Amino acid sequence: MSYKRKVITFGTFDVFHIGHINILERAKAEGDYLIVGVSSDALNFNKKQRYPIYPQDQRLKIVKSLKFVDYVFIEESLELKVEYIRQFSADILVMGDDWKGRFDDMEKYCEVIYLPRTPSISTTEIIEVVKNN
Ligand code: CTP
């Protein structure tokens, strides 16, 4: 059997939308096996001073149910990226290009690819639209 190229990516994936689908689909296309770190509620609170709309177990279940996602786990800390890459023996780290350059250090451990974001949609924007209507 030939070696499977493992791709790893991370995100909150709150109020799941087409931008999330697009990046996960394209991340999988970079390799053969896609691992997704879904950030914990506590991590999001520390970063943004608010909890996600959907709790972590629901966000995890949504991402896990996608046909191009092979494995999911809860990302407990932004500082543990190297440990997660090592733990899962990931060959490629995929991030949205909103993070461009920020993970170049990880090139010591795996290939790093930044993929373009889907224009004109984000969780923050959806929450704002719903609030204001
Ligand atoms: N993403 C994307 N295109 C979008 C929105 C998100 O490609 N329009 C990608 C991000 O680059 C990231 C992943 O989806 O790799 C998860 O992003 P996340 O932060 O959970 O989604 P956002 O919609 O950006 O959420 P927020 O508005 O809260 O930052």
Short mmCIF file of C-alpha atoms and ligand atoms in Angstrom, two decimals:
data_model
loop_
_atom_site.label_atom_id
_atom_site.label_comp_id
_atom_site.label_asym_id
_atom_site.label_seq_id
_atom_site.Cartn_x
_atom_site.Cartn_y
_atom_site.Cartn_z
CA MET A 1 0.00 0.00 0.00
CA SER A 2 1.35 3.46 -0.86
CA TYR A 3 2.03 6.03 1.87
CA LYS A 4 -0.91 8.27 2.76
CA ARG A 5 -0.10 12.00 2.89
CA LYS A 6 -1.68 13.38 6.03
CA VAL A 7 -3.03 16.94 6.03
CA ILE A 8 -3.84 18.81 9.25
CA THR A 9 -5.82 22.03 9.62
CA PHE A 10 -7.35 24.03 12.47
CA GLY A 11 -10.31 26.32 13.03
CA THR A 12 -13.33 27.17 15.13
CA PHE A 13 -15.93 26.23 12.50
CA ASP A 14 -18.70 28.02 14.41
CA VAL A 15 -22.04 28.64 12.61
CA PHE A 16 -20.83 26.36 9.84
CA HIS A 17 -20.80 27.98 6.37
CA ILE A 18 -19.64 27.49 2.75
CA GLY A 19 -16.17 29.01 3.44
CA HIS A 20 -15.59 26.19 5.95
CA ILE A 21 -16.69 23.53 3.47
CA ASN A 22 -14.48 25.00 0.74
CA ILE A 23 -11.31 25.08 2.82
CA LEU A 24 -11.81 21.56 4.18
CA GLU A 25 -12.52 20.18 0.71
CA ARG A 26 -9.41 21.86 -0.71
CA ALA A 27 -7.29 20.82 2.30
CA LYS A 28 -8.22 17.18 1.68
CA ALA A 29 -7.29 17.57 -2.00
CA GLU A 30 -3.70 18.41 -0.92
CA GLY A 31 -3.25 14.87 0.44
CA ASP A 32 -5.04 11.61 1.25
CA TYR A 33 -6.12 11.88 4.89
CA LEU A 34 -7.54 15.01 6.55
CA ILE A 35 -7.22 15.70 10.28
CA VAL A 36 -9.07 18.73 11.70
CA GLY A 37 -8.39 20.43 15.02
CA VAL A 38 -11.60 22.14 16.17
CA SER A 39 -10.74 24.83 18.70
CA SER A 40 -12.22 24.41 22.17
CA ASP A 41 -14.78 26.80 23.67
CA ALA A 42 -12.23 27.90 26.28
CA LEU A 43 -9.60 28.66 23.62
CA ASN A 44 -12.11 30.83 21.74
CA PHE A 45 -13.10 32.64 24.90
CA ASN A 46 -9.46 33.44 25.65
CA LYS A 47 -8.91 34.69 22.10
CA LYS A 48 -12.13 36.67 21.48
CA GLN A 49 -13.70 37.21 24.94
CA ARG A 50 -16.84 35.44 23.78
CA TYR A 51 -17.89 31.82 23.47
CA PRO A 52 -18.80 30.36 20.07
CA ILE A 53 -22.54 30.13 19.30
CA TYR A 54 -22.30 26.33 18.91
CA PRO A 55 -20.52 24.47 21.74
CA GLN A 56 -17.40 22.46 20.90
CA ASP A 57 -19.10 19.03 20.89
CA GLN A 58 -21.57 20.22 18.25
CA ARG A 59 -18.86 21.91 16.15
CA LEU A 60 -16.79 18.72 16.35
CA LYS A 61 -19.75 16.55 15.29
CA ILE A 62 -20.57 18.79 12.31
CA VAL A 63 -16.97 18.74 11.03
CA LYS A 64 -16.65 14.99 11.67
CA SER A 65 -19.71 14.27 9.55
CA LEU A 66 -18.15 15.68 6.35
CA LYS A 67 -17.14 13.09 3.78
CA PHE A 68 -13.69 14.62 3.18
CA VAL A 69 -12.79 14.77 6.90
CA ASP A 70 -11.11 11.62 8.26
CA TYR A 71 -10.36 12.54 11.86
CA VAL A 72 -11.25 15.34 14.26
CA PHE A 73 -9.99 16.39 17.68
CA ILE A 74 -10.40 19.35 20.03
CA GLU A 75 -7.58 21.89 19.78
CA GLU A 76 -6.99 22.94 23.39
CA SER A 77 -4.27 25.55 22.83
CA LEU A 78 -2.91 27.62 19.94
CA GLU A 79 0.58 26.97 21.31
CA LEU A 80 0.37 23.21 20.75
CA LYS A 81 0.44 23.21 16.93
CA VAL A 82 3.89 21.52 16.80
CA GLU A 83 2.78 18.83 19.25
CA TYR A 84 -0.37 18.12 17.21
CA ILE A 85 1.63 17.98 13.96
CA ARG A 86 4.02 15.49 15.57
CA GLN A 87 1.33 13.47 17.35
CA PHE A 88 -0.57 12.87 14.10
CA SER A 89 2.57 12.66 11.90
CA ALA A 90 1.07 15.30 9.62
CA ASP A 91 2.90 15.91 6.32
CA ILE A 92 1.11 19.14 5.44
CA LEU A 93 -0.34 22.00 7.50
CA VAL A 94 -3.12 23.89 5.68
CA MET A 95 -4.28 27.29 6.90
CA GLY A 96 -6.51 29.96 5.38
CA ASP A 97 -4.54 32.84 3.88
CA ASP A 98 -5.82 35.15 6.64
CA TRP A 99 -2.93 33.45 8.51
CA LYS A 100 -0.41 33.90 5.67
CA GLY A 101 3.19 33.90 6.95
CA ARG A 102 2.17 33.25 10.56
CA PHE A 103 2.97 29.52 10.42
CA ASP A 104 6.14 29.60 8.32
CA ASP A 105 8.05 28.34 11.39
CA MET A 106 6.20 25.05 11.07
CA GLU A 107 8.12 24.35 7.84
CA LYS A 108 10.68 22.71 10.13
CA TYR A 109 8.12 19.99 10.80
CA CYS A 110 5.95 19.73 7.68
CA GLU A 111 4.95 21.44 4.46
CA VAL A 112 2.86 24.60 5.07
CA ILE A 113 0.19 25.66 2.59
CA TYR A 114 -2.02 28.76 2.85
CA LEU A 115 -5.24 28.51 0.84
CA PRO A 116 -7.28 31.54 -0.23
CA ARG A 117 -10.38 32.26 1.84
CA THR A 118 -13.82 32.15 0.25
CA PRO A 119 -14.73 35.82 -0.31
CA SER A 120 -17.57 37.66 1.44
CA ILE A 121 -18.48 35.20 4.19
CA SER A 122 -17.41 34.67 7.79
CA THR A 123 -18.96 33.53 11.05
CA THR A 124 -18.54 37.05 12.47
CA GLU A 125 -20.42 38.54 9.53
CA ILE A 126 -23.27 36.01 9.77
CA ILE A 127 -23.68 36.77 13.49
CA GLU A 128 -23.80 40.53 12.74
CA VAL A 129 -26.39 40.09 9.97
CA VAL A 130 -28.61 37.94 12.20
CA LYS A 131 -28.29 40.41 15.10
CA ASN A 132 -29.22 43.38 12.95
CA ASN A 133 -32.29 41.88 11.36
N1 CTP B 1 -12.26 30.20 6.04
C1 CTP B 1 -12.23 30.36 4.65
N2 CTP B 1 -13.09 31.23 4.03
C2 CTP B 1 -13.96 31.96 4.77
C3 CTP B 1 -14.02 31.82 6.18
C4 CTP B 1 -13.14 30.92 6.80
O1 CTP B 1 -11.43 29.72 3.96
N3 CTP B 1 -14.75 32.83 4.14
C5 CTP B 1 -11.32 29.29 6.67
C6 CTP B 1 -10.35 29.98 7.60
O2 CTP B 1 -9.28 30.55 6.86
C7 CTP B 1 -9.91 28.84 8.48
C8 CTP B 1 -11.17 27.95 8.57
O3 CTP B 1 -12.02 28.37 7.49
O4 CTP B 1 -8.86 28.12 7.87
C9 CTP B 1 -11.90 28.09 9.89
O5 CTP B 1 -12.11 29.48 10.06
P1 CTP B 1 -12.96 30.11 11.24
O6 CTP B 1 -12.14 31.15 11.93
O7 CTP B 1 -13.58 29.06 12.06
O8 CTP B 1 -14.14 30.83 10.38
P2 CTP B 1 -14.49 32.36 10.18
O9 CTP B 1 -15.73 32.42 9.37
O10 CTP B 1 -13.28 33.10 9.63
O11 CTP B 1 -14.80 32.80 11.66
P3 CTP B 1 -14.67 34.22 12.39
O12 CTP B 1 -15.49 35.20 11.62
O13 CTP B 1 -15.22 33.97 13.79
O14 CTP B 1 -13.20 34.56 12.41
#
